[in-house]
Coordinates of C-alpha atoms in Angstrom, one line a residue:
X1 CA -42.6 9.7 2.8
X2 CA -42.2 12.5 1.3
X3 CA -41.9 12.6 -2.7
X4 CA -38.7 12.3 -4.1
X5 CA -36.3 16.2 -4.8
X6 CA -34.6 15.8 -7.2
X7 CA -30.8 17.4 -6.1
X8 CA -26.7 18.6 -8.1
X9 CA -23.3 18.3 -6.5
X10 CA -20.2 20.1 -7.9
X11 CA -17.7 18.4 -5.8
X12 CA -14.8 18.1 -8.9
X13 CA -12.0 15.2 -9.2
X14 CA -14.6 12.2 -8.5
X15 CA -13.2 9.3 -9.5
X16 CA -15.4 8.4 -13.0
X17 CA -15.9 12.0 -13.4
X18 CA -13.0 13.8 -13.8
X19 CA -14.8 17.4 -14.7
X20 CA -16.7 17.1 -12.0
X21 CA -20.1 18.2 -13.4
X22 CA -23.6 16.7 -12.2
X23 CA -26.1 16.6 -14.1
X24 CA -29.9 16.8 -11.9
X25 CA -31.6 13.5 -13.0
X26 CA -27.6 12.3 -11.0
X27 CA -29.0 11.8 -7.6
X28 CA -32.4 11.6 -6.5
X29 CA -33.3 12.1 -2.9
X30 CA -35.9 11.8 -0.7
X31 CA -35.5 12.5 3.5
X32 CA -34.4 9.2 4.1
X33 CA -33.8 7.4 0.9
X34 CA -30.5 7.9 -1.9
X35 CA -30.1 6.6 -5.3
X36 CA -26.9 6.8 -6.4
X37 CA -24.4 5.3 -9.9
X38 CA -22.6 2.1 -8.2
X39 CA -19.8 3.8 -10.7
X40 CA -19.0 6.9 -8.5
X41 CA -20.2 5.3 -5.2
X42 CA -17.7 2.0 -5.2
X43 CA -14.3 3.5 -5.6
X44 CA -15.6 6.0 -2.6
X45 CA -16.9 2.8 -0.8
X46 CA -13.4 1.4 -1.2
X47 CA -11.1 3.3 0.1
X48 CA -12.9 4.5 3.4
X49 CA -14.4 1.0 4.2
X50 CA -10.2 0.1 3.9
X51 CA -10.2 2.4 6.8
X52 CA -12.0 1.0 9.2
X53 CA -10.7 -1.5 11.5
X54 CA -10.5 -4.9 11.1
X55 CA -10.1 -7.1 14.7
X56 CA -10.6 -4.1 17.0
X57 CA -13.0 -4.9 19.9
X58 CA -14.5 -1.6 19.2
X59 CA -17.4 -2.4 16.7
X60 CA -18.2 1.9 16.0
X61 CA -14.3 1.2 14.0
X62 CA -15.8 -1.6 12.1
X63 CA -17.7 0.9 10.1
X64 CA -18.2 3.7 7.5
X65 CA -20.1 7.1 8.5
X66 CA -22.5 9.2 6.3
X67 CA -22.9 12.1 7.2
X68 CA -24.2 15.2 4.9
X69 CA -21.6 15.4 2.2
X70 CA -18.6 13.2 3.6
X71 CA -18.2 9.5 4.1
X72 CA -15.6 8.8 7.1
X73 CA -14.3 5.9 8.8
X74 CA -11.7 5.3 11.4
X75 CA -9.9 2.5 12.2
X76 CA -7.5 3.9 15.8
X77 CA -5.0 4.6 14.1
X78 CA -5.7 6.0 10.4
X79 CA -8.3 7.5 8.9
X80 CA -10.4 8.9 6.0
X81 CA -12.6 11.6 5.2
X82 CA -13.8 11.9 1.9
X83 CA -16.1 14.6 0.1
X84 CA -18.7 12.6 -2.0
X85 CA -20.9 14.1 -4.9
X86 CA -24.5 13.9 -3.2
X87 CA -25.9 14.9 0.5
X88 CA -26.9 12.0 3.1
X89 CA -30.7 13.0 4.4
X90 CA -29.6 12.3 7.3
X91 CA -26.6 11.1 9.3
X92 CA -26.3 7.2 9.5
X93 CA -23.2 4.2 9.5
X94 CA -23.1 1.0 8.7
X95 CA -20.5 -2.2 8.5
X96 CA -17.7 -0.5 5.8
X97 CA -16.5 -4.1 5.1
X98 CA -20.0 -5.2 4.1
X99 CA -21.0 -2.5 2.2
X100 CA -17.9 -2.1 0.1
X101 CA -18.7 -6.2 -1.0
X102 CA -21.8 -5.6 -2.1
X103 CA -21.4 -2.5 -4.5
X104 CA -18.3 -4.7 -5.4
X105 CA -20.5 -7.7 -6.1
X106 CA -23.3 -5.4 -8.1
X107 CA -20.1 -3.4 -10.2
X108 CA -19.4 -6.5 -11.5
X109 CA -22.9 -7.7 -12.8
X110 CA -23.0 -4.4 -14.4
X111 CA -26.0 -3.0 -12.1
X112 CA -26.4 0.8 -12.4
X113 CA -27.9 2.0 -9.4
X114 CA -28.4 1.7 -6.0
X115 CA -30.6 3.3 -3.3
X116 CA -30.1 3.0 0.0
X117 CA -32.8 3.9 2.9
X118 CA -32.4 5.1 6.0
X119 CA -34.9 3.1 8.0
X120 CA -35.3 2.6 11.9
X121 CA -32.8 0.1 12.5
X122 CA -31.4 -0.4 9.6
X123 CA -30.1 0.8 6.1
X124 CA -32.7 -0.6 3.1
X125 CA -30.4 -1.6 0.0
X126 CA -31.5 -2.3 -3.6
X127 CA -29.9 -2.3 -7.0
X128 CA -31.1 -4.3 -9.5
X129 CA -33.0 -7.3 -8.5
X130 CA -31.1 -7.1 -5.2
X131 CA -32.4 -6.1 -1.7
X132 CA -30.9 -6.3 2.1
X133 CA -30.8 -4.7 5.2
X134 CA -27.8 -3.4 6.5
X135 CA -27.3 -2.8 10.2
X136 CA -27.0 0.7 11.9
X137 CA -25.1 1.8 14.3
X138 CA -26.4 3.1 16.9
X139 CA -25.8 6.5 17.6
X140 CA -24.6 6.6 21.1
X141 CA -22.4 4.3 20.2
X142 CA -20.8 6.9 17.3
X143 CA -18.4 9.3 20.0
X144 CA -16.0 6.5 19.3
X145 CA -15.3 8.2 15.8
X146 CA -12.7 10.9 15.6
X147 CA -13.8 12.8 12.8
X148 CA -11.0 15.1 11.4
X149 CA -11.0 17.1 8.5
X150 CA -7.5 17.7 6.6
X151 CA -5.0 19.9 6.9
X152 CA -5.1 23.6 4.1
X153 CA -3.8 22.3 0.9
X154 CA -1.6 25.1 1.2
X155 CA 0.6 24.0 3.7
X156 CA 1.1 20.6 2.1
X157 CA 3.8 19.6 0.2
X158 CA 3.0 18.7 -3.3
X159 CA 4.3 15.4 -4.3
X160 CA 3.8 13.2 -8.0
X161 CA 2.5 10.2 -9.6
X162 CA 6.8 10.0 -10.5
X163 CA 8.1 10.2 -7.4
X164 CA 5.2 7.0 -5.8
X165 CA 6.8 5.3 -8.6
X166 CA 10.0 5.5 -6.9
X167 CA 8.7 5.3 -3.2
X168 CA 6.8 2.0 -4.2
X169 CA 10.8 0.7 -5.0
X170 CA 11.2 0.6 -1.7
X171 CA 8.6 -0.6 -0.2
X172 CA 10.3 -4.8 -1.4
X173 CA 12.4 -4.0 2.3
X174 CA 9.4 -2.8 4.6
X175 CA 9.4 -5.4 7.6
X176 CA 6.5 -6.9 9.2
X177 CA 7.3 -8.3 12.6
X178 CA 4.9 -6.6 15.0
X179 CA 7.8 -6.5 17.6
X180 CA 10.4 -4.0 15.4
X181 CA 7.4 -1.7 15.0
X182 CA 10.5 0.9 14.0
X183 CA 11.0 -1.0 10.6
X184 CA 7.7 -1.6 9.6
X185 CA 7.8 1.6 7.4
X186 CA 9.6 4.2 4.7
X187 CA 12.2 5.9 6.2
X188 CA 12.3 9.1 4.4
X189 CA 15.5 11.1 4.6
X190 CA 16.0 15.1 5.0
X191 CA 17.8 14.6 1.3
X192 CA 14.0 13.0 -0.5
X193 CA 16.3 9.0 -0.4
X194 CA 14.1 6.1 1.3
X195 CA 15.2 3.4 3.2
X196 CA 14.2 0.1 4.1
X197 CA 15.1 -3.0 6.6
X198 CA 13.8 -6.0 7.1
X199 CA 16.6 -7.4 8.9
X200 CA 17.2 -10.1 5.9
X201 CA 16.8 -7.1 2.9
X202 CA 17.7 -3.8 3.2
X203 CA 16.4 -0.9 -0.1
X204 CA 17.9 2.4 -0.6
X205 CA 15.7 4.6 -3.4
X206 CA 17.1 7.5 -4.8
X207 CA 14.6 9.1 -6.5
X208 CA 15.8 11.3 -10.4
X209 CA 16.0 15.0 -9.4
X210 CA 12.1 15.3 -10.9
X211 CA 11.0 13.1 -8.5
X212 CA 12.8 14.7 -5.9
X213 CA 10.9 15.9 -2.8
X214 CA 11.8 16.4 0.4
X215 CA 9.6 15.6 3.8
X216 CA 6.8 18.7 5.7
X217 CA 9.2 20.5 8.0
X218 CA 12.4 18.8 5.7
X219 CA 12.9 16.2 8.5
X220 CA 13.6 12.2 8.1
X221 CA 10.3 11.0 8.2
X222 CA 9.3 7.3 8.8
X223 CA 6.1 6.7 6.4
X224 CA 4.0 3.3 8.2
X225 CA 2.9 0.6 6.7
X226 CA -0.4 0.7 7.5
X227 CA -1.7 4.2 5.8
X228 CA 0.1 2.5 3.0
X229 CA -1.3 -0.7 3.1
X230 CA -4.4 0.9 3.5
X231 CA -4.2 3.1 0.1
X232 CA -3.2 0.6 -1.8
X233 CA -2.1 1.3 -5.3
X234 CA -4.6 4.1 -5.0
X235 CA -1.4 6.0 -3.1
X236 CA -0.9 7.3 -6.3
X237 CA -3.0 9.3 -6.1
X238 CA -2.6 11.3 -3.4
X239 CA -0.8 14.8 -4.6
X240 CA -0.5 16.6 -1.5
X241 CA 1.1 15.5 2.4
X242 CA 1.3 17.3 5.4
X243 CA 2.1 16.3 9.0
X244 CA -0.8 17.2 11.3
X245 CA 0.6 16.4 15.1
X246 CA 2.3 13.0 15.0
X247 CA -0.1 12.4 12.2
X248 CA 0.5 11.8 8.3
X249 CA -2.1 13.2 5.6
X250 CA -2.6 12.1 2.7
X251 CA -4.3 14.5 0.2
X252 CA -6.3 13.3 -3.0
X253 CA -8.9 14.7 -5.3
X254 CA -12.0 14.5 -3.8
X255 CA -10.6 13.4 0.0
X256 CA -7.6 13.0 2.4
X257 CA -7.1 9.8 4.8
X258 CA -4.2 10.2 7.5
X259 CA -2.5 7.9 9.6
X260 CA -0.3 7.8 13.1
X261 CA 3.3 7.9 12.6
X262 CA 5.5 5.2 13.8
X263 CA 6.5 6.1 17.4
X264 CA 9.7 4.4 16.7
X265 CA 13.3 5.7 15.1
X266 CA 14.5 4.1 12.4
X267 CA 18.2 3.1 12.5
X268 CA 18.8 4.6 8.8
X269 CA 22.6 4.2 10.0
X270 CA 23.4 0.9 9.9
X271 CA 21.7 -0.1 7.3
X272 CA 23.5 2.3 4.3
X273 CA 26.6 1.8 5.8
X274 CA 25.9 -2.2 5.4
X275 CA 24.4 -1.4 1.5
X276 CA 27.8 0.8 0.5
X277 CA 29.8 -2.0 1.6
X278 CA 28.5 -3.9 -0.8
X279 CA 28.4 -1.1 -3.2
X280 CA 32.2 -1.3 -2.5
X281 CA 32.5 -4.9 -2.3
X282 CA 31.0 -4.9 -6.1
X283 CA 33.4 -2.5 -7.2
X284 CA 36.9 -4.2 -5.1
X285 CA 35.8 -7.5 -7.3
X286 CA 34.4 -10.5 -5.9
X287 CA 32.2 -12.6 -8.2
X288 CA 29.6 -11.2 -10.7
X289 CA 25.8 -13.4 -12.2
X290 CA 23.9 -12.6 -14.4
X291 CA 20.9 -13.9 -15.5
X292 CA 18.4 -13.9 -18.6
X293 CA 15.2 -11.7 -16.8
X294 CA 11.5 -12.3 -17.7
X295 CA 8.9 -14.7 -17.1
X296 CA 10.9 -17.5 -17.3
X297 CA 12.7 -16.7 -14.2
X298 CA 9.8 -16.1 -12.4
X299 CA 8.5 -19.6 -12.8
X300 CA 11.7 -21.1 -12.6
X301 CA 11.9 -19.8 -9.0
X302 CA 8.4 -20.8 -8.4
X303 CA 9.1 -24.1 -8.8
X304 CA 11.9 -24.4 -6.5
X305 CA 9.4 -22.6 -4.1
X306 CA 7.1 -25.6 -3.7
X307 CA 10.0 -27.5 -2.7
X308 CA 11.3 -24.4 0.1
X309 CA 10.0 -24.5 3.6
X310 CA 9.7 -21.9 5.5
X311 CA 9.7 -19.3 6.6
X312 CA 13.7 -19.1 5.8
X313 CA 12.6 -20.7 2.1
X314 CA 16.4 -21.9 1.3
X315 CA 18.3 -21.9 -1.4
X316 CA 21.7 -23.1 -2.4
X317 CA 23.1 -21.8 -5.3
X318 CA 26.0 -23.1 -7.5
X319 CA 28.1 -20.5 -10.0
X320 CA 29.9 -21.8 -12.8
X321 CA 32.1 -20.3 -15.2
X322 CA 28.6 -20.0 -17.0
X323 CA 26.1 -21.5 -14.9
X324 CA 23.7 -20.6 -12.2
X325 CA 22.4 -24.0 -10.7
X326 CA 20.1 -23.4 -8.3
X327 CA 19.2 -26.0 -5.4
X328 CA 16.4 -27.0 -2.4
X329 CA 17.7 -29.6 -0.3
X330 CA 20.7 -30.6 -2.3
X331 CA 18.9 -32.9 -4.6
X332 CA 15.1 -32.6 -3.8
X333 CA 14.6 -29.5 -7.0
X334 CA 17.5 -28.3 -9.1
X335 CA 17.4 -25.7 -11.9
X336 CA 20.4 -24.8 -13.8
X337 CA 20.2 -21.3 -15.7
X338 CA 22.0 -20.0 -18.1
X339 CA 24.6 -17.0 -16.8
X340 CA 26.7 -13.8 -17.3
X341 CA 29.6 -14.7 -14.9
X342 CA 32.7 -12.2 -13.5
X343 CA 34.9 -13.8 -11.3
X344 CA 35.8 -16.9 -9.1
X345 CA 33.2 -19.7 -8.6
X346 CA 31.7 -20.8 -5.4
X347 CA 28.3 -21.0 -3.9
X348 CA 26.1 -18.9 -1.4
X349 CA 22.4 -20.1 0.2
X350 CA 19.7 -17.5 0.5
X351 CA 15.7 -16.9 0.9
X352 CA 14.3 -17.9 -2.0
X353 CA 11.2 -15.6 -1.9
X354 CA 13.3 -13.0 -1.6
X355 CA 15.7 -13.3 -4.0
X356 CA 12.0 -13.7 -6.4
X357 CA 11.4 -10.4 -5.2
X358 CA 14.5 -9.2 -5.8
X359 CA 15.4 -10.3 -9.4
X360 CA 12.1 -9.6 -10.1
X361 CA 12.1 -5.6 -9.3
X362 CA 15.6 -4.9 -8.7
X363 CA 17.6 -7.0 -11.3
X364 CA 18.2 -10.1 -12.8
X365 CA 22.1 -9.2 -11.8
X366 CA 23.8 -9.8 -8.5
X367 CA 27.4 -9.7 -7.1
X368 CA 28.7 -10.8 -3.9
X369 CA 32.4 -12.6 -2.7
X370 CA 31.4 -16.3 -2.9
X371 CA 33.8 -17.6 0.0
X372 CA 32.3 -15.4 2.1
X373 CA 29.0 -15.9 3.6
X374 CA 29.1 -12.9 5.7
X375 CA 29.3 -10.8 2.7
X376 CA 25.3 -9.9 0.8
X377 CA 23.7 -10.1 -2.0
X378 CA 24.3 -6.9 -3.9
X379 CA 21.7 -5.2 -6.9
X380 CA 21.6 -2.9 -8.5
X381 CA 18.5 -1.7 -10.6
X382 CA 19.2 -0.5 -14.7
X383 CA 18.4 3.3 -13.4
X384 CA 21.2 2.5 -10.7
X385 CA 18.5 4.3 -9.0
X386 CA 18.1 1.1 -6.6
X387 CA 20.3 -0.6 -4.5
X388 CA 19.0 -3.8 -2.7
X389 CA 21.0 -6.4 -0.6
X390 CA 20.2 -9.6 1.1
X391 CA 22.0 -11.2 4.2
X392 CA 22.6 -14.7 3.0
X393 CA 21.6 -17.9 4.9
X394 CA 24.9 -19.0 7.1
X395 CA 25.0 -22.8 7.6

């Protein structure tokens, strides 16, 4: 093994090192090994591993590919390319999820450095008192990777954290039914609004002026949930979006991720019409119920949900002059909440899980027509930028 030589990097914007300045002692490299700070490797490998396949029958899609100054992953429907502040001596690919878990555990333990050594059939890992070996992907299997590079930054639509804050408010109603692919994303309208529905709930978000952005090419876009789930909370770091064929690219400071767009048309007109109808119904009369928000409300609803049978998680509501009585199974479980009530008294049945999410994320007040089970519960956020409806359960 040749003597170790010291190398330096200068890539800006890496998490944990906002200046991008690298000192020569930061990364030690030989022809077959690399030593890096755990704190620098962790955010990179965690994000990249999130874009590997979890259940795919093609083994290569579960691997993270180290090559030169990049880490890459490809799941079949999404991929990532991340610029690293070091150069890998020779290319290799290792199981992404396993590597991410190891690096996370080392970070949690307070270990500062990790050494990766390329061997003939394995990758040696040393850190603190730990040492182990990860299997390497055979070079002949790497043809399964799709190694794409992001589009030019100048072609991207710029977005801000405020844009993502508004966008995230719509995710409450993203569909999870794999048979209804057209509902498994956030509809980004040509005017810059967001719409989602899972068939039982509908959410419309009207971003404030300083966060409103029209989609790339100024055409409606369905942002796929599979891409959002892989990005997780890191999507607030995305500062640029671009379309490239059938994919949406999300650009971060030191890398990019992409996901295949859903090959389905979102039925925007019908959900929007239902929300407008509920909004007009609220103005025309009906009953409005407002209960105190906060941790106490969450505790009450969580307790009732212990008794509610999935998948409907039915909770019955009874509105009186000054209370909202919530119950499961008649008298199996019951809670009485103080409420400000305007309009006629009556009852309704609702999915309790949906009710809890709406009261926690949109508003603890709602309106409906209690004598008509076809009228949904309508929620309006305090900012008046989020409208949300839940269809009622019908006996």
